[in-house]
Amino acid sequence: MTHRTRHPYVFRGAVHCGVCERRMQGQYAHGVAYYRCRFPQEYALPNRIEHSRNVYLREDVVFEPVDNWLAQLFDPDPA
């Protein structure tokens, strides 16, 4: 079953929080795709578990380095 989304997320389901290792949720803000960890607001803060209040990752910051790495990995004629 395909879920419709308003915005595409390149790394949907593949980005995990560096603090709690839970999957991060896609979110658009000001026309830019972000991934955010919802764990602090929903569970960690009310239960006094140590976790940053806001954990965000901009998709465009990650996209280019990953794209370059994949291009090098699959380059048929490495220099």
PDB file of C-alpha atoms in Angstrom:
ATOM      1  CA  MET A   1       0.000   0.000   0.000  1.00  0.00           C
ATOM      2  CA  THR A   2       1.417   3.385  -1.012  1.00  0.00           C
ATOM      3  CA  HIS A   3       0.980   6.324   1.331  1.00  0.00           C
ATOM      4  CA  ARG A   4       0.486   9.737  -0.184  1.00  0.00           C
ATOM      5  CA  THR A   5       2.572  12.539   1.223  1.00  0.00           C
ATOM      6  CA  ARG A   6       2.459  16.232   0.546  1.00  0.00           C
ATOM      7  CA  HIS A   7       6.266  16.373   0.261  1.00  0.00           C
ATOM      8  CA  PRO A   8       8.797  13.753  -0.845  1.00  0.00           C
ATOM      9  CA  TYR A   9      11.557  12.788   1.575  1.00  0.00           C
ATOM     10  CA  VAL A  10      14.684  11.286   0.007  1.00  0.00           C
ATOM     11  CA  PHE A  11      15.780   9.447   3.155  1.00  0.00           C
ATOM     12  CA  ARG A  12      12.308   8.512   4.402  1.00  0.00           C
ATOM     13  CA  GLY A  13      12.566   5.771   7.030  1.00  0.00           C
ATOM     14  CA  ALA A  14      16.372   5.689   6.858  1.00  0.00           C
ATOM     15  CA  VAL A  15      17.377   8.507   9.234  1.00  0.00           C
ATOM     16  CA  HIS A  16      17.775   7.713  12.924  1.00  0.00           C
ATOM     17  CA  CYS A  17      18.404  10.027  15.861  1.00  0.00           C
ATOM     18  CA  GLY A  18      22.027  10.062  17.027  1.00  0.00           C
ATOM     19  CA  VAL A  19      20.892  10.389  20.654  1.00  0.00           C
ATOM     20  CA  CYS A  20      18.185   7.735  21.064  1.00  0.00           C
ATOM     21  CA  GLU A  21      18.563   5.794  17.764  1.00  0.00           C
ATOM     22  CA  ARG A  22      14.839   6.075  17.009  1.00  0.00           C
ATOM     23  CA  ARG A  23      13.650   6.741  13.477  1.00  0.00           C
ATOM     24  CA  MET A  24      13.298  10.428  12.698  1.00  0.00           C
ATOM     25  CA  GLN A  25      10.154  11.895  11.160  1.00  0.00           C
ATOM     26  CA  GLY A  26      10.128  14.025   7.999  1.00  0.00           C
ATOM     27  CA  GLN A  27       8.899  17.599   8.248  1.00  0.00           C
ATOM     28  CA  TYR A  28       8.918  20.610   5.930  1.00  0.00           C
ATOM     29  CA  ALA A  29       9.619  24.074   7.318  1.00  0.00           C
ATOM     30  CA  HIS A  30      10.062  27.203   5.199  1.00  0.00           C
ATOM     31  CA  GLY A  31      10.223  25.091   2.019  1.00  0.00           C
ATOM     32  CA  VAL A  32      13.059  22.891   3.288  1.00  0.00           C
ATOM     33  CA  ALA A  33      12.887  19.205   4.212  1.00  0.00           C
ATOM     34  CA  TYR A  34      14.005  18.290   7.728  1.00  0.00           C
ATOM     35  CA  TYR A  35      14.068  15.131   9.806  1.00  0.00           C
ATOM     36  CA  ARG A  36      13.207  15.504  13.478  1.00  0.00           C
ATOM     37  CA  CYS A  37      13.174  13.279  16.503  1.00  0.00           C
ATOM     38  CA  ARG A  38       9.780  13.320  18.225  1.00  0.00           C
ATOM     39  CA  PHE A  39      10.983  11.226  21.166  1.00  0.00           C
ATOM     40  CA  PRO A  40      11.835  14.157  23.494  1.00  0.00           C
ATOM     41  CA  GLN A  41       8.424  15.774  23.276  1.00  0.00           C
ATOM     42  CA  GLU A  42       6.384  12.573  23.365  1.00  0.00           C
ATOM     43  CA  TYR A  43       8.288  10.531  25.916  1.00  0.00           C
ATOM     44  CA  ALA A  44      11.733  11.633  27.116  1.00  0.00           C
ATOM     45  CA  LEU A  45      10.959  15.031  28.636  1.00  0.00           C
ATOM     46  CA  PRO A  46       7.804  13.994  30.541  1.00  0.00           C
ATOM     47  CA  ASN A  47       9.656  10.935  31.899  1.00  0.00           C
ATOM     48  CA  ARG A  48      12.856  12.880  32.662  1.00  0.00           C
ATOM     49  CA  ILE A  49      15.031  10.881  30.265  1.00  0.00           C
ATOM     50  CA  GLU A  50      18.085  12.812  29.075  1.00  0.00           C
ATOM     51  CA  HIS A  51      17.599  13.818  25.448  1.00  0.00           C
ATOM     52  CA  SER A  52      18.004  17.118  23.631  1.00  0.00           C
ATOM     53  CA  ARG A  53      14.731  18.977  23.342  1.00  0.00           C
ATOM     54  CA  ASN A  54      15.186  19.532  19.595  1.00  0.00           C
ATOM     55  CA  VAL A  55      17.001  17.175  17.247  1.00  0.00           C
ATOM     56  CA  TYR A  56      16.715  18.285  13.618  1.00  0.00           C
ATOM     57  CA  LEU A  57      18.641  17.326  10.485  1.00  0.00           C
ATOM     58  CA  ARG A  58      18.275  19.243   7.213  1.00  0.00           C
ATOM     59  CA  GLU A  59      17.899  16.888   4.266  1.00  0.00           C
ATOM     60  CA  ASP A  60      19.870  19.111   1.876  1.00  0.00           C
ATOM     61  CA  VAL A  61      22.917  19.017   4.167  1.00  0.00           C
ATOM     62  CA  VAL A  62      23.046  15.214   3.931  1.00  0.00           C
ATOM     63  CA  PHE A  63      21.920  14.731   0.337  1.00  0.00           C
ATOM     64  CA  GLU A  64      25.000  16.057  -1.492  1.00  0.00           C
ATOM     65  CA  PRO A  65      27.638  14.111   0.526  1.00  0.00           C
ATOM     66  CA  VAL A  66      25.639  10.881   0.163  1.00  0.00           C
ATOM     67  CA  ASP A  67      25.133  11.499  -3.562  1.00  0.00           C
ATOM     68  CA  ASN A  68      28.885  12.126  -4.037  1.00  0.00           C
ATOM     69  CA  TRP A  69      29.790   9.004  -2.070  1.00  0.00           C
ATOM     70  CA  LEU A  70      27.442   6.869  -4.176  1.00  0.00           C
ATOM     71  CA  ALA A  71      28.859   8.362  -7.393  1.00  0.00           C
ATOM     72  CA  GLN A  72      32.383   7.404  -6.279  1.00  0.00           C
ATOM     73  CA  LEU A  73      31.285   3.958  -5.177  1.00  0.00           C
ATOM     74  CA  PHE A  74      29.702   3.128  -8.529  1.00  0.00           C
ATOM     75  CA  ASP A  75      32.217   4.950 -10.760  1.00  0.00           C
ATOM     76  CA  PRO A  76      33.201   2.432 -13.469  1.00  0.00           C
ATOM     77  CA  ASP A  77      36.530   4.201 -14.011  1.00  0.00           C
ATOM     78  CA  PRO A  78      37.902   5.376 -10.620  1.00  0.00           C
ATOM     79  CA  ALA A  79      40.773   7.866 -10.944  1.00  0.00           C
TER      80      ALA A  79
END
